[in-house]
């Protein structure tokens, strides 16, 4: 069991480095609290690798992974478009949202679960489970995935503290669209070379960006509209101007002694 655990940890950790799901983890960490993302990814990884080990141990590779990949790709495109909406919260809503982590946990868990289905790390886990102790493979592969994605979460969380919210939204939306279209093309045109899929993905995302920028301002997504001063800032500026230009009362003459 120990040898299977160590082997699975090493294989999955290396396989996850630079993988799209590691970049997905970093992207989610830009938008949500790091511990919510880490917990959600741990839950999703645990479930995916239970399924992977069961397939490898009992059934062999029998799932229509390309259909699952198409579903995951469509989901990430939806996330990208949703992020472009650029919702703004009041102070009270921000406080309430910080306490309500259930929705974010569900979003990250479901998205990561779908992204992992049919991914190379899932296929590697299935292969390992076919010839090694299933419990060791499950524990080792889960730990390897969580550690690799934990590194990406740290990068995302640190970057998120030093970047403007509008820039974070644009970057996150672009990454979600890239992941989504790449997964769609990868699974729809499964025989196409990787460089063709990557080039097609970049071209589609670039066309989407150009099309959104070409829209009249009132039809653009919120994060792509020109930034304007907030009402509070305008009120403060008007108050200062009024104080500066307020006429002063003439001084009364002093009586002569």
PDB file of C-alpha atoms in Angstrom:
ATOM      1  CA  UNK A   1       0.000   0.000   0.000  1.00  0.00           C
ATOM      2  CA  UNK A   2       2.786   2.441   0.916  1.00  0.00           C
ATOM      3  CA  UNK A   3       4.570   1.926  -2.383  1.00  0.00           C
ATOM      4  CA  UNK A   4       1.309   2.486  -4.281  1.00  0.00           C
ATOM      5  CA  UNK A   5       0.678   5.644  -2.241  1.00  0.00           C
ATOM      6  CA  UNK A   6       4.124   7.104  -2.921  1.00  0.00           C
ATOM      7  CA  UNK A   7       4.031   6.143  -6.597  1.00  0.00           C
ATOM      8  CA  UNK A   8       0.577   7.656  -7.088  1.00  0.00           C
ATOM      9  CA  UNK A   9       1.515  10.834  -5.224  1.00  0.00           C
ATOM     10  CA  UNK A  10       4.591  11.388  -7.393  1.00  0.00           C
ATOM     11  CA  UNK A  11       2.860  10.581 -10.688  1.00  0.00           C
ATOM     12  CA  UNK A  12      -0.213  12.747 -10.080  1.00  0.00           C
ATOM     13  CA  UNK A  13       1.766  15.646  -8.577  1.00  0.00           C
ATOM     14  CA  UNK A  14       4.022  15.817 -11.631  1.00  0.00           C
ATOM     15  CA  UNK A  15       1.103  15.309 -14.039  1.00  0.00           C
ATOM     16  CA  UNK A  16      -0.821  18.176 -12.426  1.00  0.00           C
ATOM     17  CA  UNK A  17       2.029  20.701 -12.677  1.00  0.00           C
ATOM     18  CA  UNK A  18       1.106  23.112 -15.457  1.00  0.00           C
ATOM     19  CA  UNK A  19      -2.129  21.263 -16.157  1.00  0.00           C
ATOM     20  CA  UNK A  20      -5.259  23.261 -16.957  1.00  0.00           C
ATOM     21  CA  UNK A  21      -6.911  22.239 -13.682  1.00  0.00           C
ATOM     22  CA  UNK A  22      -3.996  23.720 -11.729  1.00  0.00           C
ATOM     23  CA  UNK A  23      -4.523  26.983 -13.598  1.00  0.00           C
ATOM     24  CA  UNK A  24      -8.243  26.689 -12.852  1.00  0.00           C
ATOM     25  CA  UNK A  25      -7.414  26.429  -9.142  1.00  0.00           C
ATOM     26  CA  UNK A  26      -5.305  29.587  -9.354  1.00  0.00           C
ATOM     27  CA  UNK A  27      -8.103  31.391 -11.189  1.00  0.00           C
ATOM     28  CA  UNK A  28     -10.686  30.482  -8.560  1.00  0.00           C
ATOM     29  CA  UNK A  29      -8.294  31.701  -5.857  1.00  0.00           C
ATOM     30  CA  UNK A  30      -8.375  35.133  -7.512  1.00  0.00           C
ATOM     31  CA  UNK A  31     -12.133  35.299  -6.977  1.00  0.00           C
ATOM     32  CA  UNK A  32     -12.827  33.407  -3.746  1.00  0.00           C
ATOM     33  CA  UNK A  33     -11.194  32.922  -0.360  1.00  0.00           C
ATOM     34  CA  UNK A  34      -8.279  30.517  -0.483  1.00  0.00           C
ATOM     35  CA  UNK A  35      -9.618  28.132   2.154  1.00  0.00           C
ATOM     36  CA  UNK A  36     -12.957  27.830   0.334  1.00  0.00           C
ATOM     37  CA  UNK A  37     -11.151  26.973  -2.911  1.00  0.00           C
ATOM     38  CA  UNK A  38      -8.824  24.512  -1.193  1.00  0.00           C
ATOM     39  CA  UNK A  39     -11.698  22.778   0.595  1.00  0.00           C
ATOM     40  CA  UNK A  40     -13.781  22.592  -2.568  1.00  0.00           C
ATOM     41  CA  UNK A  41     -10.901  21.224  -4.631  1.00  0.00           C
ATOM     42  CA  UNK A  42     -10.125  18.654  -1.942  1.00  0.00           C
ATOM     43  CA  UNK A  43     -13.757  17.497  -1.962  1.00  0.00           C
ATOM     44  CA  UNK A  44     -13.930  17.354  -5.763  1.00  0.00           C
ATOM     45  CA  UNK A  45     -10.572  15.577  -6.042  1.00  0.00           C
ATOM     46  CA  UNK A  46     -11.582  13.006  -3.437  1.00  0.00           C
ATOM     47  CA  UNK A  47     -14.770  12.197  -5.352  1.00  0.00           C
ATOM     48  CA  UNK A  48     -13.090  12.087  -8.761  1.00  0.00           C
ATOM     49  CA  UNK A  49     -10.337   9.802  -7.563  1.00  0.00           C
ATOM     50  CA  UNK A  50     -12.791   7.464  -5.827  1.00  0.00           C
ATOM     51  CA  UNK A  51     -14.493   7.154  -9.204  1.00  0.00           C
ATOM     52  CA  UNK A  52     -11.156   6.747 -10.986  1.00  0.00           C
ATOM     53  CA  UNK A  53      -9.965   4.020  -8.638  1.00  0.00           C
ATOM     54  CA  UNK A  54     -13.287   2.187  -8.945  1.00  0.00           C
ATOM     55  CA  UNK A  55     -13.099   2.291 -12.738  1.00  0.00           C
ATOM     56  CA  UNK A  56      -9.504   1.141 -12.811  1.00  0.00           C
ATOM     57  CA  UNK A  57     -10.063  -1.597 -10.242  1.00  0.00           C
ATOM     58  CA  UNK A  58     -13.378  -2.988 -11.488  1.00  0.00           C
ATOM     59  CA  UNK A  59     -14.464  -1.689 -14.868  1.00  0.00           C
ATOM     60  CA  UNK A  60     -11.513  -0.380 -16.855  1.00  0.00           C
ATOM     61  CA  UNK A  61     -11.713   2.818 -18.936  1.00  0.00           C
ATOM     62  CA  UNK A  62     -15.401   2.780 -19.918  1.00  0.00           C
ATOM     63  CA  UNK A  63     -16.710   6.347 -19.507  1.00  0.00           C
ATOM     64  CA  UNK A  64     -17.468   8.639 -22.476  1.00  0.00           C
ATOM     65  CA  UNK A  65     -14.872  11.152 -21.337  1.00  0.00           C
ATOM     66  CA  UNK A  66     -15.251  13.394 -24.403  1.00  0.00           C
ATOM     67  CA  UNK A  67     -18.884  14.124 -23.509  1.00  0.00           C
ATOM     68  CA  UNK A  68     -17.880  15.003 -19.958  1.00  0.00           C
ATOM     69  CA  UNK A  69     -15.148  17.253 -21.337  1.00  0.00           C
ATOM     70  CA  UNK A  70     -17.642  19.081 -23.558  1.00  0.00           C
ATOM     71  CA  UNK A  71     -19.933  19.633 -20.562  1.00  0.00           C
ATOM     72  CA  UNK A  72     -17.037  20.960 -18.477  1.00  0.00           C
ATOM     73  CA  UNK A  73     -15.928  23.267 -21.301  1.00  0.00           C
ATOM     74  CA  UNK A  74     -19.408  24.734 -21.683  1.00  0.00           C
ATOM     75  CA  UNK A  75     -19.533  25.304 -17.933  1.00  0.00           C
ATOM     76  CA  UNK A  76     -16.261  27.266 -17.949  1.00  0.00           C
ATOM     77  CA  UNK A  77     -17.411  29.424 -20.865  1.00  0.00           C
ATOM     78  CA  UNK A  78     -20.514  30.219 -18.819  1.00  0.00           C
ATOM     79  CA  UNK A  79     -18.315  31.149 -15.829  1.00  0.00           C
ATOM     80  CA  UNK A  80     -16.283  33.482 -18.049  1.00  0.00           C
ATOM     81  CA  UNK A  81     -19.345  35.285 -19.359  1.00  0.00           C
ATOM     82  CA  UNK A  82     -20.816  35.482 -15.863  1.00  0.00           C
ATOM     83  CA  UNK A  83     -17.607  37.027 -14.506  1.00  0.00           C
ATOM     84  CA  UNK A  84     -17.767  39.759 -17.158  1.00  0.00           C
ATOM     85  CA  UNK A  85     -21.038  40.960 -15.651  1.00  0.00           C
ATOM     86  CA  UNK A  86     -18.946  42.646 -12.974  1.00  0.00           C
ATOM     87  CA  UNK A  87     -21.385  42.605 -10.082  1.00  0.00           C
ATOM     88  CA  UNK A  88     -20.769  45.249  -7.427  1.00  0.00           C
ATOM     89  CA  UNK A  89     -21.722  44.877  -3.779  1.00  0.00           C
ATOM     90  CA  UNK A  90     -22.568  47.321  -1.060  1.00  0.00           C
ATOM     91  CA  UNK A  91     -20.638  47.148   2.215  1.00  0.00           C
ATOM     92  CA  UNK A  92     -23.489  45.195   3.827  1.00  0.00           C
ATOM     93  CA  UNK A  93     -23.656  42.760   0.901  1.00  0.00           C
ATOM     94  CA  UNK A  94     -19.877  42.266   0.987  1.00  0.00           C
ATOM     95  CA  UNK A  95     -20.027  41.460   4.695  1.00  0.00           C
ATOM     96  CA  UNK A  96     -22.845  38.987   4.113  1.00  0.00           C
ATOM     97  CA  UNK A  97     -21.060  37.404   1.146  1.00  0.00           C
ATOM     98  CA  UNK A  98     -17.880  36.913   3.163  1.00  0.00           C
ATOM     99  CA  UNK A  99     -19.862  34.906   5.705  1.00  0.00           C
ATOM    100  CA  UNK A 100     -21.853  32.921   3.128  1.00  0.00           C
ATOM    101  CA  UNK A 101     -19.233  30.628   1.587  1.00  0.00           C
ATOM    102  CA  UNK A 102     -21.617  27.806   0.667  1.00  0.00           C
ATOM    103  CA  UNK A 103     -22.367  29.085  -2.848  1.00  0.00           C
ATOM    104  CA  UNK A 104     -18.683  29.579  -3.700  1.00  0.00           C
ATOM    105  CA  UNK A 105     -17.867  26.111  -2.344  1.00  0.00           C
ATOM    106  CA  UNK A 106     -20.534  24.531  -4.548  1.00  0.00           C
ATOM    107  CA  UNK A 107     -19.414  26.461  -7.645  1.00  0.00           C
ATOM    108  CA  UNK A 108     -15.748  25.513  -7.256  1.00  0.00           C
ATOM    109  CA  UNK A 109     -16.509  21.886  -6.343  1.00  0.00           C
ATOM    110  CA  UNK A 110     -18.823  21.290  -9.299  1.00  0.00           C
ATOM    111  CA  UNK A 111     -16.567  23.093 -11.783  1.00  0.00           C
ATOM    112  CA  UNK A 112     -13.423  21.299 -10.652  1.00  0.00           C
ATOM    113  CA  UNK A 113     -15.211  17.935 -10.574  1.00  0.00           C
ATOM    114  CA  UNK A 114     -16.310  18.339 -14.188  1.00  0.00           C
ATOM    115  CA  UNK A 115     -12.900  19.651 -15.260  1.00  0.00           C
ATOM    116  CA  UNK A 116     -11.182  16.600 -13.791  1.00  0.00           C
ATOM    117  CA  UNK A 117     -13.465  14.073 -15.490  1.00  0.00           C
ATOM    118  CA  UNK A 118     -11.560  12.728 -18.464  1.00  0.00           C
ATOM    119  CA  UNK A 119      -8.433  14.734 -17.604  1.00  0.00           C
ATOM    120  CA  UNK A 120      -4.993  13.138 -17.853  1.00  0.00           C
ATOM    121  CA  UNK A 121      -4.715  12.882 -14.058  1.00  0.00           C
ATOM    122  CA  UNK A 122      -7.955  10.891 -13.934  1.00  0.00           C
ATOM    123  CA  UNK A 123      -6.722   8.581 -16.684  1.00  0.00           C
ATOM    124  CA  UNK A 124      -3.400   8.198 -14.861  1.00  0.00           C
ATOM    125  CA  UNK A 125      -5.231   7.284 -11.652  1.00  0.00           C
ATOM    126  CA  UNK A 126      -7.319   4.691 -13.518  1.00  0.00           C
ATOM    127  CA  UNK A 127      -4.146   3.172 -14.951  1.00  0.00           C
ATOM    128  CA  UNK A 128      -2.417   3.090 -11.561  1.00  0.00           C
ATOM    129  CA  UNK A 129      -5.442   1.500  -9.875  1.00  0.00           C
ATOM    130  CA  UNK A 130      -5.513  -1.307 -12.428  1.00  0.00           C
ATOM    131  CA  UNK A 131      -2.121  -2.652 -11.282  1.00  0.00           C
ATOM    132  CA  UNK A 132      -1.628  -1.354  -7.717  1.00  0.00           C
ATOM    133  CA  UNK A 133      -3.322  -1.325  -4.323  1.00  0.00           C
ATOM    134  CA  UNK A 134      -6.521   0.695  -4.804  1.00  0.00           C
ATOM    135  CA  UNK A 135      -6.465   2.338  -1.365  1.00  0.00           C
ATOM    136  CA  UNK A 136      -2.868   3.470  -1.732  1.00  0.00           C
ATOM    137  CA  UNK A 137      -3.590   4.805  -5.221  1.00  0.00           C
ATOM    138  CA  UNK A 138      -6.641   6.717  -3.985  1.00  0.00           C
ATOM    139  CA  UNK A 139      -4.843   8.344  -1.042  1.00  0.00           C
ATOM    140  CA  UNK A 140      -1.653   9.081  -2.955  1.00  0.00           C
ATOM    141  CA  UNK A 141      -3.351  10.495  -6.042  1.00  0.00           C
ATOM    142  CA  UNK A 142      -5.657  12.679  -3.953  1.00  0.00           C
ATOM    143  CA  UNK A 143      -2.765  14.071  -1.907  1.00  0.00           C
ATOM    144  CA  UNK A 144      -0.668  14.681  -5.019  1.00  0.00           C
ATOM    145  CA  UNK A 145      -3.488  16.619  -6.657  1.00  0.00           C
ATOM    146  CA  UNK A 146      -4.302  18.703  -3.567  1.00  0.00           C
ATOM    147  CA  UNK A 147      -0.651  19.624  -2.956  1.00  0.00           C
ATOM    148  CA  UNK A 148      -0.076  20.649  -6.584  1.00  0.00           C
ATOM    149  CA  UNK A 149      -3.264  22.703  -6.700  1.00  0.00           C
ATOM    150  CA  UNK A 150      -2.507  24.153  -3.264  1.00  0.00           C
ATOM    151  CA  UNK A 151       0.593  25.770  -4.749  1.00  0.00           C
ATOM    152  CA  UNK A 152      -1.561  27.359  -7.451  1.00  0.00           C
ATOM    153  CA  UNK A 153      -4.068  28.561  -4.840  1.00  0.00           C
ATOM    154  CA  UNK A 154      -1.279  30.308  -2.919  1.00  0.00           C
ATOM    155  CA  UNK A 155      -0.193  32.125  -6.087  1.00  0.00           C
ATOM    156  CA  UNK A 156      -3.770  33.157  -6.857  1.00  0.00           C
ATOM    157  CA  UNK A 157      -4.506  34.310  -3.311  1.00  0.00           C
ATOM    158  CA  UNK A 158      -1.322  36.401  -3.080  1.00  0.00           C
ATOM    159  CA  UNK A 159      -1.862  37.956  -6.512  1.00  0.00           C
ATOM    160  CA  UNK A 160      -5.471  38.732  -5.669  1.00  0.00           C
ATOM    161  CA  UNK A 161      -4.432  40.949  -2.757  1.00  0.00           C
ATOM    162  CA  UNK A 162      -2.244  43.164  -4.950  1.00  0.00           C
ATOM    163  CA  UNK A 163      -4.405  43.567  -8.055  1.00  0.00           C
ATOM    164  CA  UNK A 164      -7.393  45.879  -8.659  1.00  0.00           C
ATOM    165  CA  UNK A 165     -10.754  44.106  -8.545  1.00  0.00           C
ATOM    166  CA  UNK A 166     -11.612  45.135 -12.118  1.00  0.00           C
ATOM    167  CA  UNK A 167      -8.349  43.674 -13.443  1.00  0.00           C
ATOM    168  CA  UNK A 168      -8.950  40.457 -11.491  1.00  0.00           C
ATOM    169  CA  UNK A 169     -12.400  40.125 -13.059  1.00  0.00           C
ATOM    170  CA  UNK A 170     -11.037  40.631 -16.576  1.00  0.00           C
ATOM    171  CA  UNK A 171      -8.170  38.153 -16.062  1.00  0.00           C
ATOM    172  CA  UNK A 172     -10.451  35.570 -14.460  1.00  0.00           C
ATOM    173  CA  UNK A 173     -13.018  35.895 -17.258  1.00  0.00           C
ATOM    174  CA  UNK A 174     -10.316  35.543 -19.929  1.00  0.00           C
ATOM    175  CA  UNK A 175      -8.872  32.444 -18.263  1.00  0.00           C
ATOM    176  CA  UNK A 176     -12.301  30.855 -17.853  1.00  0.00           C
ATOM    177  CA  UNK A 177     -13.041  31.463 -21.543  1.00  0.00           C
ATOM    178  CA  UNK A 178      -9.656  30.046 -22.561  1.00  0.00           C
ATOM    179  CA  UNK A 179     -10.159  26.919 -20.455  1.00  0.00           C
ATOM    180  CA  UNK A 180     -13.725  26.505 -21.669  1.00  0.00           C
ATOM    181  CA  UNK A 181     -13.099  26.857 -25.397  1.00  0.00           C
ATOM    182  CA  UNK A 182      -9.933  24.743 -25.172  1.00  0.00           C
ATOM    183  CA  UNK A 183     -11.850  21.910 -23.500  1.00  0.00           C
ATOM    184  CA  UNK A 184     -14.676  22.201 -26.037  1.00  0.00           C
ATOM    185  CA  UNK A 185     -12.341  22.069 -29.048  1.00  0.00           C
ATOM    186  CA  UNK A 186     -10.158  19.389 -27.448  1.00  0.00           C
ATOM    187  CA  UNK A 187     -13.123  17.054 -27.001  1.00  0.00           C
ATOM    188  CA  UNK A 188     -15.108  17.924 -30.137  1.00  0.00           C
ATOM    189  CA  UNK A 189     -12.059  17.677 -32.422  1.00  0.00           C
ATOM    190  CA  UNK A 190     -10.234  14.953 -30.512  1.00  0.00           C
ATOM    191  CA  UNK A 191      -7.985  14.029 -33.444  1.00  0.00           C
ATOM    192  CA  UNK A 192      -6.681  17.576 -33.949  1.00  0.00           C
ATOM    193  CA  UNK A 193      -3.091  18.336 -32.835  1.00  0.00           C
ATOM    194  CA  UNK A 194      -2.649  20.242 -29.595  1.00  0.00           C
ATOM    195  CA  UNK A 195      -1.223  23.306 -31.337  1.00  0.00           C
ATOM    196  CA  UNK A 196      -4.275  23.506 -33.616  1.00  0.00           C
ATOM    197  CA  UNK A 197      -6.628  23.342 -30.623  1.00  0.00           C
ATOM    198  CA  UNK A 198      -4.593  25.994 -28.789  1.00  0.00           C
ATOM    199  CA  UNK A 199      -4.508  28.281 -31.839  1.00  0.00           C
ATOM    200  CA  UNK A 200      -8.253  27.911 -32.421  1.00  0.00           C
ATOM    201  CA  UNK A 201      -8.925  28.651 -28.754  1.00  0.00           C
ATOM    202  CA  UNK A 202      -6.804  31.805 -28.783  1.00  0.00           C
ATOM    203  CA  UNK A 203      -8.461  32.974 -32.010  1.00  0.00           C
ATOM    204  CA  UNK A 204     -11.999  32.490 -30.673  1.00  0.00           C
ATOM    205  CA  UNK A 205     -11.236  34.259 -27.388  1.00  0.00           C
ATOM    206  CA  UNK A 206      -9.577  37.133 -29.282  1.00  0.00           C
ATOM    207  CA  UNK A 207     -12.645  37.440 -31.529  1.00  0.00           C
ATOM    208  CA  UNK A 208     -14.905  37.446 -28.468  1.00  0.00           C
ATOM    209  CA  UNK A 209     -12.825  40.203 -26.863  1.00  0.00           C
ATOM    210  CA  UNK A 210     -12.833  42.286 -30.045  1.00  0.00           C
ATOM    211  CA  UNK A 211     -16.571  41.824 -30.467  1.00  0.00           C
ATOM    212  CA  UNK A 212     -17.311  42.867 -26.898  1.00  0.00           C
ATOM    213  CA  UNK A 213     -15.085  45.935 -27.219  1.00  0.00           C
ATOM    214  CA  UNK A 214     -16.827  46.903 -30.462  1.00  0.00           C
ATOM    215  CA  UNK A 215     -20.256  46.951 -28.832  1.00  0.00           C
ATOM    216  CA  UNK A 216     -21.826  50.309 -27.972  1.00  0.00           C
ATOM    217  CA  UNK A 217     -20.952  51.264 -24.414  1.00  0.00           C
ATOM    218  CA  UNK A 218     -24.442  50.647 -23.054  1.00  0.00           C
ATOM    219  CA  UNK A 219     -24.355  47.024 -24.304  1.00  0.00           C
ATOM    220  CA  UNK A 220     -20.872  46.150 -23.027  1.00  0.00           C
ATOM    221  CA  UNK A 221     -20.340  43.949 -19.965  1.00  0.00           C
ATOM    222  CA  UNK A 222     -19.844  45.983 -16.802  1.00  0.00           C
ATOM    223  CA  UNK A 223     -16.119  45.266 -16.392  1.00  0.00           C
ATOM    224  CA  UNK A 224     -15.373  46.474 -19.944  1.00  0.00           C
ATOM    225  CA  UNK A 225     -17.094  49.825 -19.575  1.00  0.00           C
ATOM    226  CA  UNK A 226     -14.948  52.926 -18.900  1.00  0.00           C
ATOM    227  CA  UNK A 227     -14.533  53.516 -15.187  1.00  0.00           C
ATOM    228  CA  UNK A 228     -16.343  56.517 -13.748  1.00  0.00           C
ATOM    229  CA  UNK A 229     -15.969  58.233 -10.433  1.00  0.00           C
ATOM    230  CA  UNK A 230     -18.165  56.836  -7.710  1.00  0.00           C
ATOM    231  CA  UNK A 231     -21.074  58.944  -6.405  1.00  0.00           C
ATOM    232  CA  UNK A 232     -19.392  59.222  -3.016  1.00  0.00           C
ATOM    233  CA  UNK A 233     -16.256  60.627  -4.585  1.00  0.00           C
ATOM    234  CA  UNK A 234     -18.287  63.097  -6.625  1.00  0.00           C
ATOM    235  CA  UNK A 235     -20.189  64.253  -3.519  1.00  0.00           C
ATOM    236  CA  UNK A 236     -16.922  64.739  -1.638  1.00  0.00           C
ATOM    237  CA  UNK A 237     -15.451  66.737  -4.521  1.00  0.00           C
ATOM    238  CA  UNK A 238     -18.536  68.933  -4.734  1.00  0.00           C
ATOM    239  CA  UNK A 239     -18.421  69.568  -0.982  1.00  0.00           C
ATOM    240  CA  UNK A 240     -14.769  70.593  -1.142  1.00  0.00           C
ATOM    241  CA  UNK A 241     -15.451  72.909  -4.090  1.00  0.00           C
ATOM    242  CA  UNK A 242     -18.315  74.539  -2.196  1.00  0.00           C
ATOM    243  CA  UNK A 243     -16.105  75.115   0.835  1.00  0.00           C
ATOM    244  CA  UNK A 244     -13.342  76.627  -1.284  1.00  0.00           C
ATOM    245  CA  UNK A 245     -15.653  78.982  -3.172  1.00  0.00           C
ATOM    246  CA  UNK A 246     -17.870  79.882  -0.219  1.00  0.00           C
ATOM    247  CA  UNK A 247     -17.795  83.707   0.235  1.00  0.00           C
ATOM    248  CA  UNK A 248     -16.463  84.847   3.563  1.00  0.00           C
ATOM    249  CA  UNK A 249     -18.348  87.433   5.617  1.00  0.00           C
ATOM    250  CA  UNK A 250     -16.677  90.891   5.716  1.00  0.00           C
ATOM    251  CA  UNK A 251     -15.013  91.741   8.984  1.00  0.00           C
ATOM    252  CA  UNK A 252     -16.829  94.367  11.057  1.00  0.00           C
ATOM    253  CA  UNK A 253     -14.811  97.571  11.648  1.00  0.00           C
ATOM    254  CA  UNK A 254     -13.290  97.904  15.097  1.00  0.00           C
ATOM    255  CA  UNK A 255     -14.506 100.971  17.089  1.00  0.00           C
ATOM    256  CA  UNK A 256     -11.892 103.631  17.671  1.00  0.00           C
ATOM    257  CA  UNK A 257     -10.928 104.306  21.240  1.00  0.00           C
TER     258      UNK A 257
END
